[in-house]
GROMACS .gro file of C-alpha atoms in nm:
model
  467
    1MET     CA    1   0.000   0.000   0.000
    2PRO     CA    2   0.137   0.347  -0.088
    3ARG     CA    3   0.232   0.568   0.203
    4PRO     CA    4  -0.018   0.851   0.293
    5GLY     CA    5   0.013   1.151   0.059
    6CYS     CA    6   0.249   0.971  -0.179
    7LEU     CA    7   0.021   0.967  -0.488
    8ILE     CA    8   0.016   1.300  -0.673
    9GLY     CA    9  -0.186   1.336  -0.991
   10ALA     CA   10  -0.141   0.974  -1.100
   11ALA     CA   11  -0.441   0.991  -1.323
   12ALA     CA   12  -0.312   1.303  -1.493
   13VAL     CA   13   0.047   1.200  -1.549
   14GLY     CA   14   0.044   0.824  -1.535
   15LEU     CA   15   0.294   0.828  -1.248
   16ALA     CA   16   0.265   0.749  -0.878
   17LEU     CA   17   0.473   0.937  -0.625
   18CYS     CA   18   0.657   0.770  -0.343
   19GLY     CA   19   0.617   0.422  -0.491
   20GLY     CA   20   0.364   0.146  -0.430
   21THR     CA   21   0.295  -0.222  -0.476
   22ALA     CA   22   0.184  -0.211  -0.841
   23ALA     CA   23   0.459  -0.287  -1.089
   24ALA     CA   24   0.337  -0.014  -1.329
   25GLN     CA   25   0.390   0.258  -1.071
   26VAL     CA   26   0.714   0.454  -1.061
   27GLU     CA   27   0.838   0.628  -0.749
   28VAL     CA   28   0.845   1.007  -0.821
   29THR     CA   29   0.878   1.280  -0.562
   30PRO     CA   30   0.709   1.623  -0.599
   31ALA     CA   31   1.048   1.780  -0.668
   32GLN     CA   32   1.116   1.527  -0.943
   33LEU     CA   33   0.775   1.584  -1.100
   34LEU     CA   34   0.838   1.959  -1.093
   35GLY     CA   35   1.169   1.898  -1.266
   36LEU     CA   36   0.997   1.690  -1.532
   37ALA     CA   37   0.742   1.969  -1.588
   38ARG     CA   38   1.013   2.231  -1.625
   39ALA     CA   39   1.215   2.015  -1.861
   40ALA     CA   40   0.909   1.947  -2.075
   41LEU     CA   41   0.829   2.317  -2.093
   42GLU     CA   42   1.184   2.404  -2.196
   43ALA     CA   43   1.174   2.129  -2.460
   44GLY     CA   44   0.856   2.274  -2.609
   45ALA     CA   45   0.633   1.991  -2.488
   46ALA     CA   46   0.371   2.224  -2.344
   47GLY     CA   47   0.107   1.952  -2.313
   48ASP     CA   48   0.330   1.724  -2.106
   49ALA     CA   49   0.450   2.015  -1.892
   50ARG     CA   50   0.092   2.115  -1.818
   51ARG     CA   51  -0.011   1.758  -1.726
   52TYR     CA   52   0.283   1.720  -1.488
   53ALA     CA   53   0.209   2.058  -1.327
   54GLU     CA   54  -0.161   1.976  -1.294
   55GLY     CA   55  -0.056   1.661  -1.112
   56LEU     CA   56   0.121   1.879  -0.858
   57LEU     CA   57  -0.186   2.104  -0.832
   58ALA     CA   58  -0.400   1.801  -0.748
   59ARG     CA   59  -0.188   1.775  -0.433
   60ASP     CA   60  -0.163   2.150  -0.363
   61PRO     CA   61  -0.391   2.383  -0.567
   62SER     CA   62  -0.188   2.686  -0.456
   63ASP     CA   63   0.157   2.550  -0.557
   64PRO     CA   64   0.316   2.862  -0.713
   65ASP     CA   65   0.570   2.668  -0.922
   66ALA     CA   66   0.300   2.445  -1.067
   67LEU     CA   67   0.069   2.738  -1.136
   68THR     CA   68   0.350   2.919  -1.316
   69ILE     CA   69   0.415   2.620  -1.541
   70VAL     CA   70   0.043   2.572  -1.612
   71ALA     CA   71   0.011   2.940  -1.705
   72GLU     CA   72   0.313   2.939  -1.935
   73ALA     CA   73   0.229   2.602  -2.091
   74ALA     CA   74  -0.134   2.696  -2.150
   75LEU     CA   75  -0.032   3.023  -2.312
   76SER     CA   76   0.222   2.842  -2.529
   77SER     CA   77  -0.043   2.595  -2.648
   78GLY     CA   78  -0.303   2.864  -2.719
   79ASP     CA   79  -0.528   2.811  -2.416
   80GLU     CA   80  -0.532   3.176  -2.309
   81ALA     CA   81  -0.826   3.137  -2.069
   82ALA     CA   82  -0.646   2.867  -1.867
   83ALA     CA   83  -0.325   3.070  -1.872
   84ARG     CA   84  -0.507   3.375  -1.741
   85GLN     CA   85  -0.682   3.178  -1.466
   86ALA     CA   86  -0.356   3.024  -1.346
   87ALA     CA   87  -0.181   3.361  -1.352
   88ALA     CA   88  -0.473   3.514  -1.161
   89ALA     CA   89  -0.436   3.251  -0.888
   90LEU     CA   90  -0.067   3.337  -0.862
   91TYR     CA   91  -0.140   3.710  -0.836
   92ARG     CA   92  -0.392   3.654  -0.557
   93ASP     CA   93  -0.136   3.466  -0.348
   94GLY     CA   94  -0.025   3.736  -0.105
   95ARG     CA   95   0.259   3.516   0.023
   96LEU     CA   96   0.454   3.558  -0.300
   97PRO     CA   97   0.713   3.833  -0.351
   98ARG     CA   98   0.601   4.146  -0.535
   99ALA     CA   99   0.812   4.056  -0.837
  100ALA     CA  100   0.638   3.718  -0.873
  101ARG     CA  101   0.292   3.872  -0.844
  102TYR     CA  102   0.396   4.141  -1.093
  103ARG     CA  103   0.501   3.877  -1.348
  104ALA     CA  104   0.175   3.690  -1.290
  105ALA     CA  105  -0.038   4.001  -1.348
  106ARG     CA  106   0.151   4.081  -1.669
  107LEU     CA  107   0.106   3.723  -1.790
  108ALA     CA  108  -0.269   3.747  -1.722
  109ALA     CA  109  -0.279   4.076  -1.912
  110PHE     CA  110  -0.094   3.925  -2.207
  111ALA     CA  111  -0.331   3.627  -2.213
  112ALA     CA  112  -0.635   3.856  -2.204
  113ALA     CA  113  -0.492   4.062  -2.490
  114ARG     CA  114  -0.442   3.743  -2.691
  115GLU     CA  115  -0.812   3.672  -2.630
  116GLU     CA  116  -0.883   4.026  -2.759
  117ARG     CA  117  -1.032   4.112  -2.421
  118PHE     CA  118  -0.850   4.442  -2.417
  119LEU     CA  119  -1.035   4.608  -2.130
  120LEU     CA  120  -0.965   4.307  -1.909
  121SER     CA  121  -0.601   4.324  -2.019
  122GLN     CA  122  -0.586   4.688  -1.907
  123ILE     CA  123  -0.733   4.592  -1.569
  124TRP     CA  124  -0.460   4.333  -1.522
  125LEU     CA  125  -0.193   4.584  -1.619
  126ARG     CA  126  -0.333   4.822  -1.357
  127ARG     CA  127  -0.303   4.539  -1.105
  128ALA     CA  128   0.054   4.484  -1.219
  129LEU     CA  129   0.128   4.848  -1.143
  130THR     CA  130   0.025   4.799  -0.781
  131VAL     CA  131   0.302   4.540  -0.733
  132ALA     CA  132   0.565   4.670  -0.975
  133PRO     CA  133   0.905   4.601  -0.814
  134ASP     CA  134   1.076   4.918  -0.939
  135ALA     CA  135   1.034   5.236  -1.145
  136ALA     CA  136   1.155   5.070  -1.466
  137ALA     CA  137   0.891   4.799  -1.438
  138GLU     CA  138   0.624   5.061  -1.369
  139ALA     CA  139   0.724   5.266  -1.675
  140GLN     CA  140   0.723   4.957  -1.897
  141THR     CA  141   0.379   4.855  -1.773
  142ILE     CA  142   0.237   5.201  -1.846
  143ARG     CA  143   0.377   5.177  -2.201
  144ASP     CA  144   0.223   4.833  -2.240
  145ALA     CA  145  -0.113   4.961  -2.115
  146ALA     CA  146  -0.106   5.245  -2.366
  147SER     CA  147  -0.029   4.994  -2.641
  148VAL     CA  148  -0.319   4.769  -2.536
  149ARG     CA  149  -0.551   5.069  -2.528
  150ARG     CA  150  -0.455   5.155  -2.886
  151GLN     CA  151  -0.540   4.800  -2.992
  152SER     CA  152  -0.877   4.801  -2.820
  153PRO     CA  153  -1.172   4.925  -3.027
  154LEU     CA  154  -1.338   5.043  -2.703
  155SER     CA  155  -1.180   5.298  -2.471
  156VAL     CA  156  -1.311   5.424  -2.137
  157GLU     CA  157  -1.200   5.742  -1.962
  158LEU     CA  158  -1.315   5.818  -1.608
  159ARG     CA  159  -1.269   6.138  -1.409
  160PHE     CA  160  -1.391   6.221  -1.062
  161GLY     CA  161  -1.322   6.522  -0.847
  162VAL     CA  162  -1.432   6.714  -0.540
  163ALA     CA  163  -1.349   7.067  -0.434
  164PRO     CA  164  -1.443   7.315  -0.162
  165SER     CA  165  -1.546   7.654  -0.301
  166ASP     CA  166  -1.654   7.989  -0.167
  167ASN     CA  167  -1.890   8.033  -0.464
  168VAL     CA  168  -2.055   7.708  -0.575
  169ASN     CA  169  -2.337   7.887  -0.760
  170ASN     CA  170  -2.139   8.161  -0.941
  171GLY     CA  171  -2.327   8.414  -0.732
  172SER     CA  172  -2.269   8.785  -0.690
  173THR     CA  173  -2.017   8.926  -0.445
  174THR     CA  174  -2.259   9.203  -0.339
  175PRO     CA  175  -2.611   9.195  -0.188
  176ASP     CA  176  -2.712   9.506  -0.384
  177TYR     CA  177  -2.860   9.506  -0.732
  178VAL     CA  178  -2.654   9.771  -0.910
  179VAL     CA  179  -2.672   9.862  -1.279
  180ASP     CA  180  -2.429  10.117  -1.423
  181GLY     CA  181  -2.360  10.247  -1.074
  182GLU     CA  182  -2.727  10.290  -0.978
  183VAL     CA  183  -2.867  10.083  -0.690
  184LEU     CA  184  -3.202   9.942  -0.804
  185GLY     CA  185  -3.270   9.704  -0.515
  186GLY     CA  186  -3.128   9.394  -0.351
  187LEU     CA  187  -3.031   9.046  -0.467
  188SER     CA  188  -3.188   8.729  -0.332
  189ALA     CA  189  -2.978   8.488  -0.126
  190GLY     CA  190  -2.969   8.244  -0.419
  191ALA     CA  191  -2.822   8.512  -0.646
  192GLN     CA  192  -2.537   8.581  -0.402
  193ALA     CA  193  -2.223   8.372  -0.358
  194LEU     CA  194  -2.283   8.052  -0.158
  195SER     CA  195  -2.008   7.838  -0.011
  196GLY     CA  196  -1.989   7.461  -0.005
  197TRP     CA  197  -1.844   7.168  -0.196
  198VAL     CA  198  -1.860   7.080  -0.565
  199GLY     CA  199  -1.833   6.723  -0.692
  200THR     CA  200  -1.779   6.642  -1.058
  201GLY     CA  201  -1.771   6.316  -1.250
  202SER     CA  202  -1.748   6.219  -1.613
  203VAL     CA  203  -1.741   5.904  -1.824
  204ALA     CA  204  -1.623   5.912  -2.185
  205LEU     CA  205  -1.670   5.602  -2.402
  206ALA     CA  206  -1.530   5.575  -2.753
  207TYR     CA  207  -1.573   5.283  -2.994
  208ARG     CA  208  -1.350   5.266  -3.300
  209LEU     CA  209  -1.559   5.202  -3.611
  210SER     CA  210  -1.268   5.210  -3.857
  211GLU     CA  211  -0.897   5.284  -3.860
  212SER     CA  212  -0.607   5.293  -4.104
  213PRO     CA  213  -0.262   5.456  -4.097
  214THR     CA  214  -0.419   5.781  -4.221
  215GLN     CA  215  -0.769   5.794  -4.067
  216ARG     CA  216  -0.985   5.693  -3.773
  217THR     CA  217  -1.360   5.707  -3.705
  218LEU     CA  218  -1.506   5.685  -3.354
  219LEU     CA  219  -1.852   5.658  -3.203
  220ARG     CA  220  -1.855   5.853  -2.876
  221LEU     CA  221  -2.072   5.867  -2.565
  222ASP     CA  222  -2.002   6.131  -2.300
  223LEU     CA  223  -2.174   6.163  -1.963
  224SER     CA  224  -2.094   6.422  -1.699
  225THR     CA  225  -2.248   6.552  -1.379
  226ARG     CA  226  -2.193   6.828  -1.126
  227ARG     CA  227  -2.325   6.803  -0.770
  228VAL     CA  228  -2.324   7.070  -0.500
  229TRP     CA  229  -2.324   7.038  -0.121
  230LEU     CA  230  -2.395   7.365   0.058
  231SER     CA  231  -2.237   7.478   0.382
  232GLU     CA  232  -2.465   7.519   0.684
  233GLU     CA  233  -2.426   7.896   0.655
  234SER     CA  234  -2.542   7.891   0.292
  235GLU     CA  235  -2.838   7.665   0.372
  236ARG     CA  236  -2.951   7.904   0.646
  237ALA     CA  237  -2.916   8.201   0.411
  238LEU     CA  238  -3.141   8.032   0.154
  239GLN     CA  239  -3.401   7.942   0.416
  240ASP     CA  240  -3.404   8.289   0.571
  241GLY     CA  241  -3.407   8.466   0.235
  242ALA     CA  242  -3.704   8.281   0.086
  243LEU     CA  243  -4.029   8.473   0.055
  244PRO     CA  244  -4.336   8.322   0.228
  245TRP     CA  245  -4.487   8.197  -0.099
  246GLU     CA  246  -4.158   8.063  -0.240
  247GLU     CA  247  -4.004   7.719  -0.212
  248PRO     CA  248  -3.653   7.772  -0.071
  249LEU     CA  249  -3.366   7.682  -0.299
  250ASP     CA  250  -3.143   7.390  -0.202
  251ALA     CA  251  -2.823   7.225  -0.325
  252GLU     CA  252  -3.001   7.035  -0.604
  253ASP     CA  253  -3.094   7.366  -0.767
  254PHE     CA  254  -2.725   7.428  -0.842
  255GLY     CA  255  -2.647   7.087  -0.992
  256SER     CA  256  -2.620   7.006  -1.360
  257ALA     CA  257  -2.566   6.714  -1.597
  258ARG     CA  258  -2.489   6.653  -1.962
  259ALA     CA  259  -2.520   6.358  -2.199
  260ALA     CA  260  -2.399   6.348  -2.558
  261ILE     CA  261  -2.351   6.096  -2.837
  262GLY     CA  262  -2.158   6.165  -3.152
  263LEU     CA  263  -1.929   6.065  -3.436
  264SER     CA  264  -1.575   6.190  -3.487
  265HIS     CA  265  -1.341   6.141  -3.782
  266ASP     CA  266  -0.970   6.222  -3.789
  267ARG     CA  267  -0.761   6.218  -4.105
  268ALA     CA  268  -0.409   6.309  -4.209
  269LEU     CA  269  -0.431   6.604  -4.446
  270GLY     CA  270  -0.193   6.866  -4.584
  271GLY     CA  271   0.096   6.780  -4.357
  272GLY     CA  272  -0.130   6.797  -4.053
  273ALA     CA  273  -0.440   6.634  -3.906
  274LEU     CA  274  -0.803   6.725  -3.975
  275GLY     CA  275  -1.074   6.637  -3.724
  276LEU     CA  276  -1.449   6.648  -3.784
  277SER     CA  277  -1.725   6.570  -3.535
  278ALA     CA  278  -2.102   6.577  -3.499
  279THR     CA  279  -2.261   6.559  -3.154
  280LEU     CA  280  -2.620   6.533  -3.033
  281GLY     CA  281  -2.704   6.577  -2.667
  282ARG     CA  282  -2.899   6.722  -2.378
  283SER     CA  283  -2.809   6.941  -2.082
  284TRP     CA  284  -2.991   6.951  -1.749
  285THR     CA  285  -2.993   7.219  -1.480
  286ALA     CA  286  -3.144   7.170  -1.134
  287GLY     CA  287  -3.290   6.840  -1.252
  288ASP     CA  288  -3.484   7.001  -1.539
  289VAL     CA  289  -3.402   6.998  -1.908
  290GLY     CA  290  -3.194   7.303  -1.989
  291TYR     CA  291  -3.155   7.256  -2.363
  292ASP     CA  292  -3.107   7.001  -2.639
  293PHE     CA  293  -2.818   7.061  -2.874
  294LEU     CA  294  -2.660   6.961  -3.203
  295ALA     CA  295  -2.295   7.053  -3.253
  296LEU     CA  296  -2.072   7.039  -3.561
  297ASP     CA  297  -1.700   7.095  -3.509
  298ALA     CA  298  -1.382   7.091  -3.714
  299ASP     CA  299  -1.021   7.134  -3.610
  300TRP     CA  300  -0.691   7.125  -3.794
  301ALA     CA  301  -0.351   7.079  -3.634
  302ARG     CA  302  -0.021   7.119  -3.817
  303PRO     CA  303   0.336   7.087  -3.690
  304LEU     CA  304   0.545   7.397  -3.766
  305GLY     CA  305   0.894   7.283  -3.686
  306GLU     CA  306   1.036   7.101  -3.388
  307GLU     CA  307   0.792   7.083  -3.093
  308ARG     CA  308   0.575   7.357  -3.245
  309ILE     CA  309   0.208   7.308  -3.336
  310LEU     CA  310  -0.064   7.537  -3.471
  311ARG     CA  311  -0.423   7.430  -3.406
  312LEU     CA  312  -0.735   7.593  -3.552
  313SER     CA  313  -1.086   7.500  -3.440
  314VAL     CA  314  -1.428   7.612  -3.559
  315GLY     CA  315  -1.769   7.497  -3.445
  316THR     CA  316  -2.140   7.569  -3.444
  317GLU     CA  317  -2.390   7.451  -3.184
  318TRP     CA  318  -2.767   7.479  -3.218
  319ARG     CA  319  -2.967   7.478  -2.895
  320ASP     CA  320  -3.336   7.434  -2.828
  321ARG     CA  321  -3.462   7.537  -2.483
  322PRO     CA  322  -3.806   7.370  -2.448
  323GLU     CA  323  -3.891   7.531  -2.113
  324LEU     CA  324  -3.833   7.882  -2.251
  325ASP     CA  325  -3.945   7.793  -2.605
  326THR     CA  326  -3.635   7.963  -2.745
  327ARG     CA  327  -3.366   7.862  -2.989
  328GLU     CA  328  -3.000   7.960  -2.994
  329ARG     CA  329  -2.691   7.922  -3.209
  330LEU     CA  330  -2.335   7.940  -3.079
  331ASP     CA  331  -2.049   7.995  -3.324
  332ALA     CA  332  -1.692   7.956  -3.199
  333LEU     CA  333  -1.344   8.003  -3.346
  334THR     CA  334  -1.020   7.918  -3.164
  335ALA     CA  335  -0.654   7.938  -3.260
  336THR     CA  336  -0.381   7.783  -3.043
  337TRP     CA  337  -0.004   7.807  -3.077
  338GLN     CA  338   0.184   7.542  -2.882
  339GLN     CA  339   0.560   7.541  -2.830
  340GLY     CA  340   0.755   7.274  -2.648
  341TRP     CA  341   1.103   7.315  -2.503
  342SER     CA  342   1.320   7.105  -2.274
  343GLY     CA  343   1.022   6.897  -2.166
  344GLY     CA  344   0.796   7.195  -2.095
  345VAL     CA  345   0.508   7.320  -2.310
  346THR     CA  346   0.378   7.674  -2.356
  347SER     CA  347   0.052   7.756  -2.534
  348VAL     CA  348  -0.118   8.077  -2.646
  349THR     CA  349  -0.489   8.068  -2.735
  350LEU     CA  350  -0.713   8.326  -2.903
  351GLY     CA  351  -1.087   8.266  -2.908
  352ALA     CA  352  -1.406   8.426  -3.037
  353GLU     CA  353  -1.767   8.323  -2.975
  354GLN     CA  354  -2.102   8.462  -3.082
  355LEU     CA  355  -2.433   8.347  -2.934
  356GLU     CA  356  -2.748   8.427  -3.130
  357SER     CA  357  -3.071   8.375  -2.937
  358GLU     CA  358  -3.441   8.453  -2.941
  359ASN     CA  359  -3.385   8.560  -2.581
  360ALA     CA  360  -3.243   8.913  -2.600
  361ASN     CA  361  -3.062   8.879  -2.267
  362ALA     CA  362  -2.866   8.577  -2.394
  363ARG     CA  363  -2.726   8.734  -2.713
  364ALA     CA  364  -2.354   8.784  -2.665
  365THR     CA  365  -2.011   8.812  -2.824
  366THR     CA  366  -1.700   8.691  -2.640
  367LEU     CA  367  -1.332   8.748  -2.714
  368SER     CA  368  -1.072   8.563  -2.508
  369PHE     CA  369  -0.697   8.530  -2.465
  370GLY     CA  370  -0.535   8.240  -2.283
  371LEU     CA  371  -0.187   8.138  -2.171
  372GLY     CA  372  -0.073   7.799  -2.047
  373HIS     CA  373   0.260   7.656  -1.938
  374ARG     CA  374   0.364   7.313  -1.816
  375LEU     CA  375   0.689   7.319  -1.621
  376PRO     CA  376   0.966   7.110  -1.779
  377GLN     CA  377   1.072   6.944  -1.455
  378GLN     CA  378   0.878   6.785  -1.172
  379VAL     CA  379   0.829   6.986  -0.855
  380GLY     CA  380   0.866   6.720  -0.589
  381PRO     CA  381   0.618   6.443  -0.679
  382ALA     CA  382   0.419   6.662  -0.920
  383LEU     CA  383   0.405   6.779  -1.279
  384VAL     CA  384   0.283   7.139  -1.257
  385THR     CA  385   0.076   7.326  -1.516
  386LEU     CA  386  -0.017   7.695  -1.498
  387SER     CA  387  -0.292   7.861  -1.701
  388ALA     CA  388  -0.479   8.191  -1.719
  389THR     CA  389  -0.758   8.328  -1.939
  390TYR     CA  390  -0.897   8.677  -1.986
  391ALA     CA  391  -1.235   8.711  -2.158
  392VAL     CA  392  -1.455   9.005  -2.252
  393THR     CA  393  -1.825   8.939  -2.318
  394ASP     CA  394  -2.069   9.195  -2.458
  395TYR     CA  395  -2.449   9.157  -2.427
  396PRO     CA  396  -2.572   9.442  -2.649
  397ASP     CA  397  -2.946   9.380  -2.597
  398TYR     CA  398  -2.944   9.307  -2.225
  399THR     CA  399  -3.267   9.436  -2.069
  400ILE     CA  400  -3.366   9.490  -1.705
  401PHE     CA  401  -3.677   9.592  -1.516
  402ASP     CA  402  -3.617   9.942  -1.383
  403PRO     CA  403  -3.844  10.025  -1.086
  404ARG     CA  404  -3.777  10.393  -1.138
  405VAL     CA  405  -3.973  10.392  -1.463
  406VAL     CA  406  -4.180  10.081  -1.381
  407GLY     CA  407  -4.080   9.920  -1.708
  408PHE     CA  408  -3.814   9.730  -1.900
  409VAL     CA  409  -3.507   9.918  -2.016
  410ARG     CA  410  -3.228   9.802  -2.245
  411VAL     CA  411  -2.901   9.879  -2.066
  412GLY     CA  412  -2.654   9.642  -2.228
  413ARG     CA  413  -2.416   9.432  -2.025
  414ASP     CA  414  -2.036   9.418  -2.029
  415ASP     CA  415  -1.852   9.137  -1.846
  416ARG     CA  416  -1.475   9.108  -1.806
  417ARG     CA  417  -1.353   8.784  -1.655
  418LEU     CA  418  -1.005   8.679  -1.542
  419SER     CA  419  -0.949   8.317  -1.440
  420GLY     CA  420  -0.643   8.117  -1.344
  421ARG     CA  421  -0.549   7.765  -1.249
  422ILE     CA  422  -0.251   7.592  -1.089
  423GLU     CA  423  -0.262   7.217  -1.144
  424ALA     CA  424  -0.031   6.958  -0.989
  425ALA     CA  425  -0.048   6.601  -1.121
  426LEU     CA  426   0.104   6.389  -0.843
  427VAL     CA  427   0.260   6.133  -1.077
  428ASP     CA  428   0.487   5.988  -0.807
  429TRP     CA  429   0.181   5.908  -0.596
  430SER     CA  430  -0.012   5.725  -0.865
  431TRP     CA  431  -0.177   5.390  -0.791
  432ALA     CA  432  -0.286   5.130  -1.047
  433GLY     CA  433  -0.240   5.385  -1.323
  434PHE     CA  434  -0.462   5.645  -1.157
  435VAL     CA  435  -0.302   5.981  -1.084
  436PRO     CA  436  -0.430   6.222  -0.815
  437VAL     CA  437  -0.447   6.580  -0.941
  438VAL     CA  438  -0.466   6.879  -0.706
  439SER     CA  439  -0.575   7.214  -0.848
  440LEU     CA  440  -0.620   7.567  -0.723
  441ASP     CA  441  -0.872   7.768  -0.926
  442GLY     CA  442  -0.956   8.134  -0.902
  443ALA     CA  443  -1.181   8.360  -1.108
  444ALA     CA  444  -1.321   8.712  -1.090
  445THR     CA  445  -1.577   8.883  -1.313
  446ASP     CA  446  -1.632   9.257  -1.335
  447SER     CA  447  -1.971   9.362  -1.477
  448ASN     CA  448  -2.187   9.671  -1.503
  449VAL     CA  449  -2.474   9.452  -1.373
  450SER     CA  450  -2.385   9.352  -1.017
  451ARG     CA  451  -2.572   9.020  -1.037
  452PHE     CA  452  -2.286   8.900  -1.257
  453GLU     CA  453  -2.002   9.056  -1.059
  454THR     CA  454  -1.850   8.743  -0.910
  455SER     CA  455  -1.535   8.596  -0.762
  456SER     CA  456  -1.447   8.243  -0.657
  457VAL     CA  457  -1.160   8.039  -0.520
  458GLY     CA  458  -1.160   7.660  -0.508
  459LEU     CA  459  -0.913   7.388  -0.416
  460GLY     CA  460  -0.989   7.065  -0.599
  461VAL     CA  461  -0.880   6.702  -0.594
  462GLU     CA  462  -0.936   6.489  -0.902
  463VAL     CA  463  -0.840   6.138  -1.010
  464ARG     CA  464  -0.732   6.076  -1.371
  465SER     CA  465  -0.604   5.778  -1.562
  466ALA     CA  466  -0.240   5.776  -1.672
  467PHE     CA  467  -0.336   5.584  -1.988
   0.00000   0.00000   0.00000
């Protein structure tokens, strides 16, 4: 009779370990069977190597050496699913060194890519990043993930952020309603700046319909939302400021959402790249439909020497506001000059917009000038980007109710807005390919109508994908 525990996978490999009474049985120890499996794998006999290793797994399902051989043999013989499952079992074994778990996660990712399960492959590469043994391995894994993403017809981009702000509703900095220097009354609490927190989230899906070395066509779906949480002080101000017959405003009244579906086509043209897109969508404000829109856009980018790019963009968006029964059209033109040097990038942007609307108070023309600069070297753990924009908006037909004449008067409106942003991507603190981004935003608007004279400062934290 064989000794207890001496038979390992006899059915699988036709061998009995530790000997026995039957003449057909051969005495083989676990170490010898492992050696046979390794030798078979090196000799290219993947099937034999896998059978020997599975014999060891019959004795100990968590045997890391046997799982490694099964994974490699299965991959070699074209059984990607079995290879991925064995590699997954290795990765989940917390007793193994980081380097071993890293190799297992990469093997699972490679097997998933061979199955053309590219999103699953990216998930495994993110897992590999969590156990990468050194910076070189981490950099290689990020490059591999970017390569897998290019192969995948479907891409997913997620962004989430939260930020405290002293003006979550873009409210006025003054309680008085002033037009051209004349005080005409007071502003409601909801029209004044309210403090609190702002949460944002977005999901961008893109499916590649066609691609060649010179063109690419994508089907896109974009979803985004903005939620507001008011401070206790702001909530009290809204409650106290509500008139007896009014329903007090709350945080939901300052939220918004957007959904859009569209097609985009990029093509090499004239030494540069031409992009065309058509987008159909809907925007919500305070839970109600704000407007439906159709947008057509085109942009052209052309390199102008080393690390120098000129980009021109033009677009038209038609809006239908069902609640107000009004229609609008927004035309936009943007030109950007981008110059790179020593790892840094500087950009200069000029923009012009014109909004035509059946609502006289919405008609406007905007001219803007923007500067951006990404520092060439890291500052501690962060890549730092600075940006600022100055915009002038003219509302020529803006009309108000003037209590002095008990009627509506066209006064026009002139807004001048300066905004800035300091953004630090904490690349050295990334995890699983997700990078925390800290930003400081500030903006101030000067207007002849005090309702639109605003200022805000916010410190935000966002999570972005590195690939």
